[in-house]
PDB file of C-alpha atoms in Angstrom:
ATOM      1  CA  GLN A 227      -6.101  -3.919 -13.973  1.00  0.00           C
ATOM      2  CA  GLY A 228      -7.379  -1.426 -11.277  1.00  0.00           C
ATOM      3  CA  TRP A 229      -8.678   1.792 -11.522  1.00  0.00           C
ATOM      4  CA  GLY A 230      -5.304   3.982 -10.957  1.00  0.00           C
ATOM      5  CA  VAL A 231      -4.838   6.864  -9.855  1.00  0.00           C
ATOM      6  CA  ARG A 232      -2.955  10.049 -11.602  1.00  0.00           C
ATOM      7  CA  THR A 233      -0.942  12.695 -10.184  1.00  0.00           C
ATOM      8  CA  LEU A 234      -2.745  16.032 -10.942  1.00  0.00           C
ATOM      9  CA  GLN A 235       0.928  17.789 -10.261  1.00  0.00           C
ATOM     10  CA  ARG A 236       4.183  17.464 -10.614  1.00  0.00           C
ATOM     11  CA  ILE A 237       5.576  15.548  -7.347  1.00  0.00           C
ATOM     12  CA  ARG A 238       9.724  15.742  -6.913  1.00  0.00           C
ATOM     13  CA  LYS A 239      11.411  12.524  -6.418  1.00  0.00           C
ATOM     14  CA  ASN A 240      11.591  11.294  -2.487  1.00  0.00           C
ATOM     15  CA  SER A 241       8.952  13.636  -1.330  1.00  0.00           C
ATOM     16  CA  PHE A 242       6.269  11.265   0.142  1.00  0.00           C
ATOM     17  CA  VAL A 243       2.818  10.829  -1.826  1.00  0.00           C
ATOM     18  CA  MET A 244       0.653   9.008   0.459  1.00  0.00           C
ATOM     19  CA  GLU A 245      -0.468   6.444   3.190  1.00  0.00           C
ATOM     20  CA  TYR A 246      -1.724   2.867   2.418  1.00  0.00           C
ATOM     21  CA  VAL A 247      -4.736   2.717   4.157  1.00  0.00           C
ATOM     22  CA  GLY A 248      -6.917   0.016   5.827  1.00  0.00           C
ATOM     23  CA  GLU A 249      -8.457  -2.081   8.611  1.00  0.00           C
ATOM     24  CA  ILE A 250      -5.459  -3.863  10.413  1.00  0.00           C
ATOM     25  CA  ILE A 251      -6.510  -7.361  11.202  1.00  0.00           C
ATOM     26  CA  THR A 252      -4.492 -10.468  11.871  1.00  0.00           C
ATOM     27  CA  SER A 253      -2.885 -12.443   9.163  1.00  0.00           C
ATOM     28  CA  GLU A 254      -5.234 -15.144  10.293  1.00  0.00           C
ATOM     29  CA  GLU A 255      -8.544 -13.298   9.527  1.00  0.00           C
ATOM     30  CA  ALA A 256      -6.541 -11.877   5.660  1.00  0.00           C
ATOM     31  CA  GLU A 257      -5.684 -15.357   4.715  1.00  0.00           C
ATOM     32  CA  ARG A 258      -9.640 -16.141   5.310  1.00  0.00           C
ATOM     33  CA  ARG A 259     -10.448 -12.974   3.687  1.00  0.00           C
ATOM     34  CA  GLY A 260      -8.160 -13.794   1.380  1.00  0.00           C
ATOM     35  CA  GLN A 261      -9.971 -16.562  -0.586  1.00  0.00           C
ATOM     36  CA  VAL A 262     -13.259 -14.267  -0.596  1.00  0.00           C
ATOM     37  CA  TYR A 263     -10.920 -12.246  -2.434  1.00  0.00           C
ATOM     38  CA  ASP A 264      -9.518 -13.712  -4.904  1.00  0.00           C
ATOM     39  CA  ARG A 265     -13.182 -15.241  -6.250  1.00  0.00           C
ATOM     40  CA  GLN A 266     -14.304 -11.362  -6.756  1.00  0.00           C
ATOM     41  CA  GLY A 267     -10.892 -10.969  -8.565  1.00  0.00           C
ATOM     42  CA  ALA A 268      -9.700  -8.231  -6.184  1.00  0.00           C
ATOM     43  CA  THR A 269      -7.666  -7.698  -2.777  1.00  0.00           C
ATOM     44  CA  TYR A 270      -6.580  -4.797  -1.309  1.00  0.00           C
ATOM     45  CA  LEU A 271      -4.082  -6.839   1.237  1.00  0.00           C
ATOM     46  CA  PHE A 272      -0.822  -5.483   2.607  1.00  0.00           C
ATOM     47  CA  ASP A 273       1.188  -7.923   5.032  1.00  0.00           C
ATOM     48  CA  LEU A 274       2.919  -5.547   7.236  1.00  0.00           C
ATOM     49  CA  ASP A 275       5.342  -8.481   7.668  1.00  0.00           C
ATOM     50  CA  TYR A 276       8.599  -5.977   8.630  1.00  0.00           C
ATOM     51  CA  VAL A 277       9.314  -8.205  11.439  1.00  0.00           C
ATOM     52  CA  GLU A 278       7.010 -10.767  11.970  1.00  0.00           C
ATOM     53  CA  ASP A 279       3.575 -11.819   9.751  1.00  0.00           C
ATOM     54  CA  VAL A 280       1.413 -11.062  11.803  1.00  0.00           C
ATOM     55  CA  TYR A 281      -1.044  -8.560  10.783  1.00  0.00           C
ATOM     56  CA  THR A 282      -2.432  -6.558   7.481  1.00  0.00           C
ATOM     57  CA  VAL A 283      -3.943  -3.672   5.955  1.00  0.00           C
ATOM     58  CA  ASP A 284      -7.156  -4.781   4.612  1.00  0.00           C
ATOM     59  CA  ALA A 285      -8.161  -1.901   2.225  1.00  0.00           C
ATOM     60  CA  ALA A 286     -10.388  -3.105   0.767  1.00  0.00           C
ATOM     61  CA  HIS A 287     -13.880  -1.327   3.008  1.00  0.00           C
ATOM     62  CA  TYR A 288     -11.962   1.719   4.619  1.00  0.00           C
ATOM     63  CA  GLY A 289      -9.199   3.237   3.471  1.00  0.00           C
ATOM     64  CA  ASN A 290      -7.858   6.179   0.790  1.00  0.00           C
ATOM     65  CA  ILE A 291      -6.842   6.900  -2.057  1.00  0.00           C
ATOM     66  CA  SER A 292      -4.362   4.199  -2.194  1.00  0.00           C
ATOM     67  CA  HIS A 293      -6.431   1.090  -2.596  1.00  0.00           C
ATOM     68  CA  PHE A 294      -6.641   2.190  -6.434  1.00  0.00           C
ATOM     69  CA  VAL A 295      -3.003   2.571  -7.232  1.00  0.00           C
ATOM     70  CA  ASN A 296      -1.668  -0.317  -9.685  1.00  0.00           C
ATOM     71  CA  HIS A 297       1.264  -1.934  -9.573  1.00  0.00           C
ATOM     72  CA  SER A 298       4.035  -1.883 -12.089  1.00  0.00           C
ATOM     73  CA  CYS A 299       7.652  -3.640 -12.618  1.00  0.00           C
ATOM     74  CA  ASP A 300       8.578  -0.164 -13.346  1.00  0.00           C
ATOM     75  CA  PRO A 301       6.957   2.447 -10.253  1.00  0.00           C
ATOM     76  CA  ASN A 302       7.729   5.314  -9.853  1.00  0.00           C
ATOM     77  CA  LEU A 303       6.981   5.078  -6.358  1.00  0.00           C
ATOM     78  CA  GLN A 304       8.543   3.272  -3.297  1.00  0.00           C
ATOM     79  CA  VAL A 305       6.718   1.531  -0.131  1.00  0.00           C
ATOM     80  CA  TYR A 306       8.689   2.348   3.270  1.00  0.00           C
ATOM     81  CA  ASN A 307       7.509   1.707   6.888  1.00  0.00           C
ATOM     82  CA  VAL A 308       7.349   3.830   9.220  1.00  0.00           C
ATOM     83  CA  PHE A 309       6.571   4.506  12.704  1.00  0.00           C
ATOM     84  CA  ILE A 310       4.910   7.245  13.582  1.00  0.00           C
ATOM     85  CA  GLU A 311       3.207   7.391  17.737  1.00  0.00           C
ATOM     86  CA  ASN A 312       4.079   3.775  17.599  1.00  0.00           C
ATOM     87  CA  LEU A 313       6.875   1.711  18.258  1.00  0.00           C
ATOM     88  CA  ASP A 314       6.033  -1.790  17.902  1.00  0.00           C
ATOM     89  CA  GLN A 315       7.828  -3.368  14.430  1.00  0.00           C
ATOM     90  CA  ARG A 316       4.731  -5.373  13.738  1.00  0.00           C
ATOM     91  CA  LEU A 317       2.614  -2.376  13.253  1.00  0.00           C
ATOM     92  CA  PRO A 318       4.702  -0.320  10.658  1.00  0.00           C
ATOM     93  CA  ARG A 319       2.368   2.500   8.951  1.00  0.00           C
ATOM     94  CA  ILE A 320       3.105   2.210   4.746  1.00  0.00           C
ATOM     95  CA  ALA A 321       4.713   5.027   3.732  1.00  0.00           C
ATOM     96  CA  LEU A 322       4.733   5.381  -0.923  1.00  0.00           C
ATOM     97  CA  PHE A 323       7.219   7.867  -1.705  1.00  0.00           C
ATOM     98  CA  ALA A 324       8.256   9.032  -5.452  1.00  0.00           C
ATOM     99  CA  THR A 325      10.930   7.313  -6.648  1.00  0.00           C
ATOM    100  CA  ARG A 326      12.219   9.748  -9.149  1.00  0.00           C
ATOM    101  CA  PRO A 327      10.036  13.360 -10.518  1.00  0.00           C
ATOM    102  CA  ILE A 328       6.970  12.466 -11.732  1.00  0.00           C
ATOM    103  CA  ARG A 329       4.671  14.887 -14.385  1.00  0.00           C
ATOM    104  CA  ALA A 330       1.430  15.968 -13.729  1.00  0.00           C
ATOM    105  CA  GLY A 331      -1.123  13.612 -14.947  1.00  0.00           C
ATOM    106  CA  GLU A 332       1.392  10.848 -14.918  1.00  0.00           C
ATOM    107  CA  GLU A 333      -0.261   7.285 -13.275  1.00  0.00           C
ATOM    108  CA  LEU A 334       1.288   6.321  -9.668  1.00  0.00           C
ATOM    109  CA  THR A 335       2.322   3.089  -9.248  1.00  0.00           C
ATOM    110  CA  PHE A 336       4.446   0.608  -7.126  1.00  0.00           C
ATOM    111  CA  ASP A 337       5.923  -2.917  -7.026  1.00  0.00           C
ATOM    112  CA  TYR A 338       3.157  -5.179  -4.890  1.00  0.00           C
ATOM    113  CA  ASN A 339       5.825  -7.582  -5.304  1.00  0.00           C
ATOM    114  CA  MET A 340       8.649  -5.873  -2.878  1.00  0.00           C
ATOM    115  CA  HIS A 341      12.006  -7.723  -1.764  1.00  0.00           C
TER     116      HIS A 341
END
């Protein structure tokens, strides 16, 4: 369990909440870093495998508040691949949207094992 993130205000269903931000690295580099992170007991790797598994976002050293959002099997955020100023389908940006109305003070979560 990580730190967790709680919202200070009410969030409407289907609203954009935040982008998962980090360093864009190759999947090979992500494998290498992942082994180190596993030994440390924490990882912030997010595979960009929308079309092919070429790149990964690593939020360990560079990122935003999304780095602290925890996993839930009943999440209130859903992950979407979005394309802004870029048409390379291997490099989507990771957007988190509210799946339902979220109360002020509620913890924000998403499912790390998306399908």
